[in-house]
């Protein structure tokens, strides 16, 4: 799965990349250009990933992130932390998140 958004000049604004397998949609990467953040683009990209997951019959979405990245963004979109690797990197944690879909 790949979804990108561009501006009128074809410049990349953001994208989401992942795949579906075993009833899960794994989101490998979500990226939004700095000047496009807090405008709803990331939310639209997650919604596109969830729509794709539904089309493929998935029951959940999953991804990992770090505590210094955007865990609250994902939690606002219905993801929950289901695992953590503490002190990776030192002073932070790597988090495993999932969102159940029906």
Tab-separated table of C-alpha atoms in Angstrom:
chain	number	residue	atom	x	y	z
A	1	UNK	CA	0.000	0.000	0.000
A	2	UNK	CA	1.285	3.426	-0.874
A	3	UNK	CA	-0.608	6.699	-0.676
A	4	UNK	CA	1.046	10.024	-1.400
A	5	UNK	CA	-0.236	13.578	-1.552
A	6	UNK	CA	1.340	16.241	-3.706
A	7	UNK	CA	0.744	19.952	-4.272
A	8	UNK	CA	-0.357	21.493	-7.565
A	9	UNK	CA	3.268	21.493	-8.766
A	10	UNK	CA	3.738	17.804	-8.028
A	11	UNK	CA	5.874	18.405	-4.927
A	12	UNK	CA	5.538	15.678	-2.308
A	13	UNK	CA	3.610	16.784	0.790
A	14	UNK	CA	3.338	13.468	2.595
A	15	UNK	CA	2.733	9.778	2.282
A	16	UNK	CA	2.013	6.499	4.003
A	17	UNK	CA	3.544	3.132	3.169
A	18	UNK	CA	2.699	-0.312	4.446
A	19	UNK	CA	1.287	-3.706	3.572
A	20	UNK	CA	-1.420	-6.161	4.575
A	21	UNK	CA	-0.845	-9.739	5.630
A	22	UNK	CA	-2.389	-12.124	8.137
A	23	UNK	CA	-5.355	-9.883	8.883
A	24	UNK	CA	-3.131	-6.945	9.816
A	25	UNK	CA	-2.275	-3.754	7.999
A	26	UNK	CA	1.271	-2.881	9.005
A	27	UNK	CA	2.116	0.799	8.555
A	28	UNK	CA	5.831	0.998	7.910
A	29	UNK	CA	6.068	4.762	7.469
A	30	UNK	CA	3.973	7.914	7.702
A	31	UNK	CA	5.685	11.086	6.599
A	32	UNK	CA	4.404	14.667	6.377
A	33	UNK	CA	6.539	17.561	5.201
A	34	UNK	CA	7.319	19.946	8.089
A	35	UNK	CA	5.408	22.902	6.663
A	36	UNK	CA	2.306	20.733	6.099
A	37	UNK	CA	1.975	19.421	9.657
A	38	UNK	CA	-1.090	20.236	11.768
A	39	UNK	CA	-3.251	20.662	8.655
A	40	UNK	CA	-4.978	17.271	8.649
A	41	UNK	CA	-2.727	15.604	6.090
A	42	UNK	CA	-1.445	12.955	8.503
A	43	UNK	CA	-5.027	12.182	9.526
A	44	UNK	CA	-6.054	11.761	5.882
A	45	UNK	CA	-3.112	9.428	5.274
A	46	UNK	CA	-4.037	7.252	8.268
A	47	UNK	CA	-7.653	7.184	7.085
A	48	UNK	CA	-6.464	6.018	3.656
A	49	UNK	CA	-4.432	3.225	5.273
A	50	UNK	CA	-7.434	2.158	7.342
A	51	UNK	CA	-9.682	2.150	4.266
A	52	UNK	CA	-7.159	-0.051	2.476
A	53	UNK	CA	-7.006	-2.367	5.491
A	54	UNK	CA	-10.784	-2.717	5.470
A	55	UNK	CA	-10.792	-3.491	1.734
A	56	UNK	CA	-8.335	-6.302	2.428
A	57	UNK	CA	-10.375	-7.693	5.318
A	58	UNK	CA	-7.888	-6.738	8.045
A	59	UNK	CA	-8.999	-6.628	11.676
A	60	UNK	CA	-6.230	-4.332	12.879
A	61	UNK	CA	-3.607	-1.771	11.934
A	62	UNK	CA	-0.178	-1.801	13.573
A	63	UNK	CA	2.959	0.330	13.547
A	64	UNK	CA	5.936	1.234	15.651
A	65	UNK	CA	7.234	4.630	16.677
A	66	UNK	CA	9.454	6.150	19.341
A	67	UNK	CA	8.396	8.209	22.337
A	68	UNK	CA	10.128	11.252	20.824
A	69	UNK	CA	8.167	10.925	17.578
A	70	UNK	CA	4.358	11.031	17.410
A	71	UNK	CA	2.747	8.517	19.786
A	72	UNK	CA	0.058	10.992	20.871
A	73	UNK	CA	-0.914	11.604	17.242
A	74	UNK	CA	-1.554	7.890	16.778
A	75	UNK	CA	-3.364	7.579	20.118
A	76	UNK	CA	-5.722	10.397	19.043
A	77	UNK	CA	-6.540	8.252	16.021
A	78	UNK	CA	-7.493	5.202	18.066
A	79	UNK	CA	-4.156	3.417	18.369
A	80	UNK	CA	-3.106	1.889	21.690
A	81	UNK	CA	0.347	0.998	22.933
A	82	UNK	CA	0.641	-2.790	23.173
A	83	UNK	CA	4.382	-3.066	23.738
A	84	UNK	CA	7.490	-1.059	24.522
A	85	UNK	CA	11.222	-1.543	24.323
A	86	UNK	CA	12.558	0.725	27.055
A	87	UNK	CA	15.761	2.721	26.683
A	88	UNK	CA	15.846	2.421	22.891
A	89	UNK	CA	17.405	4.817	22.290
A	90	UNK	CA	18.688	5.708	25.741
A	91	UNK	CA	16.236	8.072	27.403
A	92	UNK	CA	13.355	7.005	25.160
A	93	UNK	CA	11.368	3.921	24.175
A	94	UNK	CA	10.321	2.225	20.968
A	95	UNK	CA	6.564	1.607	21.029
A	96	UNK	CA	4.390	-0.959	19.279
A	97	UNK	CA	0.887	0.379	18.616
A	98	UNK	CA	-2.259	-1.139	17.179
A	99	UNK	CA	-5.771	-0.122	16.295
A	100	UNK	CA	-8.534	-2.694	16.157
A	101	UNK	CA	-10.993	-2.177	13.308
A	102	UNK	CA	-14.370	-3.749	12.797
